[in-house]
């Protein structure tokens, strides 16, 4: 096992044949390919990578889970807690923002934030860009993105009825949210 | 006389005097009867103190390392990459180093407040490490390195050991690095160069040198010379440090492999 584990700066033995593409965890400098993480080299298809499943900051096209912290007519602020299926340590959340034009793909100008998100909702989104100094820009404009979990005004966990509505099982009331399509449907 | 009343700590009595001990013979200094031109005591000039290095001791930090070289003991914990609280947007990540001396670490008690010495050591460690971390992969993020000096025997040796511990902790955490940084100190005593000086030896020296490099890439990351040294002595010191750094790199590699095997 220790024979396969590479250390940062250690040259990577390239296989014979076509030069593989470099994934994460390796870099090339001065014509020499070296490792940049402590780990074993893995070949996934034509890509060579050293993977380390650990919490990392969001990058464009990462799927993130977060909870809505603040609402304004122009955007919803989200505290990102899970990035690419890896939960972040407590206290080290990143902040993200869902702008009103990124909530859904159709009728973007007629969006009312209060009908899409409420405070405390758990939302699944996709990072579109690094945004500004304080927050990442997130979008929910896809069928499988949006509110995953929300509690109703009565305090019960709501079930999604359609992409725009969720129903409280206790009172039967229907509340408007931009719901994510549950997996397996 | 008004004593500083520290709200955050349990304060002792306002007036106190140190206890009086009998003279104990074990406490005579090693270099008590040394004069210029004498050889180094206890070690050879080119020998460094044996290093004990272990990664992954602090479970609550993202990465950690503990280093011990005879009477220098340093613990290092790294957290990150976290969202930078800075209001300015930065394309590349930042490395933030904070050094803290325990009050009982040096011969003279150090107050728990941060002073200029802590900051100057933080700057040296940060300079040694910053070119080894792939910060361009961490936009808007900051990596925090916290170094606690539990016991300090020689300030230059302390800075060198802190850099080694911090680099091991970064590799243990899993942030992408160009290479591992190792560091070594040297001092010029009379006409000789002694590596890894202790506190006593540093006091006898006329000048000292702290050398940090990445042996895997054969690049020097930081070099600090203080005091008076002839240029030839400085160059000789750097060459000796570079040879020693290759050995220290082996120790760091073993510590990291041992910590991954344990997982």
Coordinates of C-alpha atoms in Angstrom, one line a residue, chain B residues 77-234:
Chain B
X77 CA -3.5 22.6 13.2
X78 CA -4.8 23.7 9.9
X79 CA -8.4 24.6 9.0
X80 CA -9.7 25.2 5.5
X81 CA -10.3 26.0 2.8
X82 CA -12.9 28.3 4.3
X83 CA -14.8 31.2 3.0
X84 CA -12.7 34.3 3.3
X85 CA -14.3 36.9 5.5
X86 CA -12.5 39.6 3.6
X87 CA -14.7 41.9 1.6
X88 CA -12.3 42.0 -1.4
X89 CA -12.7 39.4 -4.0
X90 CA -9.5 37.4 -4.7
X91 CA -9.0 35.0 -7.5
X92 CA -6.5 33.0 -5.5
X93 CA -6.7 31.7 -2.0
X94 CA -4.9 33.2 1.0
X95 CA -2.7 31.5 3.6
X96 CA -3.1 32.9 7.1
X97 CA -0.6 31.8 9.7
X98 CA -1.0 32.5 13.4
X99 CA 1.7 31.6 15.9
X100 CA 1.1 31.5 19.6
X101 CA 3.7 30.9 22.3
X102 CA 2.6 29.1 25.4
X103 CA 3.4 31.2 28.5
X104 CA 5.7 28.4 29.8
X105 CA 7.5 27.9 26.4
X106 CA 10.6 30.1 26.9
X107 CA 13.0 30.6 29.8
X108 CA 11.3 33.9 30.6
X109 CA 7.5 33.7 30.9
X110 CA 5.7 35.2 27.9
X111 CA 2.4 37.0 28.4
X112 CA -0.5 35.3 26.7
X113 CA -1.1 38.4 24.5
X114 CA 0.1 38.4 20.9
X115 CA 3.1 40.6 20.4
X116 CA 5.6 41.5 17.7
X117 CA 7.6 38.3 18.1
X118 CA 4.6 36.1 17.3
X119 CA 3.9 38.1 14.2
X120 CA 7.4 38.1 12.9
X121 CA 7.5 34.3 13.2
X122 CA 4.1 34.0 11.5
X123 CA 5.4 36.1 8.6
X124 CA 8.5 33.8 8.2
X125 CA 6.4 30.6 8.2
X126 CA 3.9 32.1 5.8
X127 CA 6.7 33.1 3.4
X128 CA 8.2 29.6 3.6
X129 CA 4.8 28.0 2.8
X130 CA 2.9 30.2 0.5
X131 CA 4.7 29.2 -2.7
X132 CA 4.1 25.5 -2.1
X133 CA 0.3 25.7 -1.9
X134 CA -1.8 25.6 -5.1
X135 CA -3.8 28.7 -4.1
X136 CA -5.1 29.3 -7.6
X137 CA -7.4 26.3 -7.1
X138 CA -9.0 27.9 -4.0
X139 CA -10.7 31.2 -5.1
X140 CA -12.3 33.3 -2.4
X141 CA -11.0 30.8 0.2
X142 CA -8.6 31.1 3.1
X143 CA -6.5 28.4 4.7
X144 CA -5.8 29.0 8.4
X145 CA -2.7 27.6 10.0
X146 CA -2.5 27.8 13.8
X147 CA 0.9 27.0 15.4
X148 CA 1.2 26.6 19.1
X149 CA 4.7 26.6 20.5
X150 CA 4.7 24.4 23.6
X151 CA 8.4 24.6 24.3
X152 CA 11.0 26.7 22.5
X153 CA 14.7 26.0 22.4
X154 CA 16.3 28.4 20.0
X155 CA 14.2 30.8 18.0
X156 CA 15.6 29.9 14.6
X157 CA 15.2 26.2 15.3
X158 CA 11.6 27.0 16.3
X159 CA 10.8 28.7 13.0
X160 CA 12.3 25.9 11.1
X161 CA 10.4 23.2 13.0
X162 CA 7.2 25.3 12.7
X163 CA 7.5 25.4 8.9
X164 CA 8.1 21.6 8.8
X165 CA 5.1 21.0 11.0
X166 CA 2.8 23.4 9.0
X167 CA 3.8 21.8 5.7
X168 CA 3.1 18.3 7.1
X169 CA -0.3 19.5 8.4
X170 CA -1.2 20.9 5.0
X171 CA -0.4 17.7 3.3
X172 CA -2.3 15.8 6.0
X173 CA -5.3 18.0 5.4
X174 CA -5.5 17.3 1.7
X175 CA -5.1 20.7 0.1
X176 CA -3.2 20.5 -3.2
X177 CA 0.5 21.3 -2.9
X178 CA 3.3 21.7 -5.3
X179 CA 5.7 20.0 -2.9
X180 CA 6.5 19.6 0.7
X181 CA 8.5 22.4 2.4
X182 CA 11.2 21.6 4.9
X183 CA 13.4 24.0 6.8
X184 CA 16.6 24.1 8.6
X185 CA 18.5 26.7 10.7
X186 CA 22.2 27.4 10.9
X187 CA 24.4 29.8 12.8
X188 CA 27.9 31.0 12.4
X189 CA 30.0 30.5 15.6
X190 CA 33.5 31.7 15.3
X191 CA 34.8 30.2 12.0
X192 CA 32.4 27.3 11.9
X193 CA 28.8 26.8 10.9
X194 CA 26.7 24.9 13.3
X195 CA 23.3 23.5 12.1
X196 CA 20.1 23.6 14.2
X197 CA 21.4 25.8 17.1
X198 CA 19.9 25.5 20.5
X199 CA 19.1 28.7 22.6
X200 CA 22.5 28.7 24.2
X201 CA 24.4 28.1 20.9
X202 CA 22.4 30.8 19.2
X203 CA 23.5 33.3 21.9
X204 CA 27.1 32.4 21.2
X205 CA 26.7 32.9 17.5
X206 CA 27.4 36.1 15.6
X207 CA 24.9 35.4 12.8
X208 CA 22.2 32.9 12.0
X209 CA 20.3 31.7 8.9
X210 CA 16.9 30.1 8.4
X211 CA 16.6 28.2 5.1
X212 CA 13.4 26.7 3.7
X213 CA 13.1 24.7 0.5
X214 CA 11.1 22.2 -1.4
X215 CA 13.6 19.3 -2.1
X216 CA 11.3 17.6 -4.6
X217 CA 11.4 20.6 -6.9
X218 CA 14.9 21.8 -5.8
X219 CA 13.5 25.3 -5.1
X220 CA 14.2 27.6 -2.1
X221 CA 11.1 29.1 -0.7
X222 CA 12.5 31.3 2.1
X223 CA 15.8 32.4 3.3
X224 CA 16.4 34.7 6.3
X225 CA 19.8 35.8 7.5
X226 CA 20.2 37.8 10.7
X227 CA 23.2 39.1 12.6
X228 CA 26.7 39.2 11.1
X229 CA 27.9 36.6 8.7
X230 CA 30.5 36.6 6.0
X231 CA 29.0 36.0 2.6
X232 CA 31.1 32.8 2.2
X233 CA 29.8 31.6 5.5
X234 CA 26.3 32.3 4.5

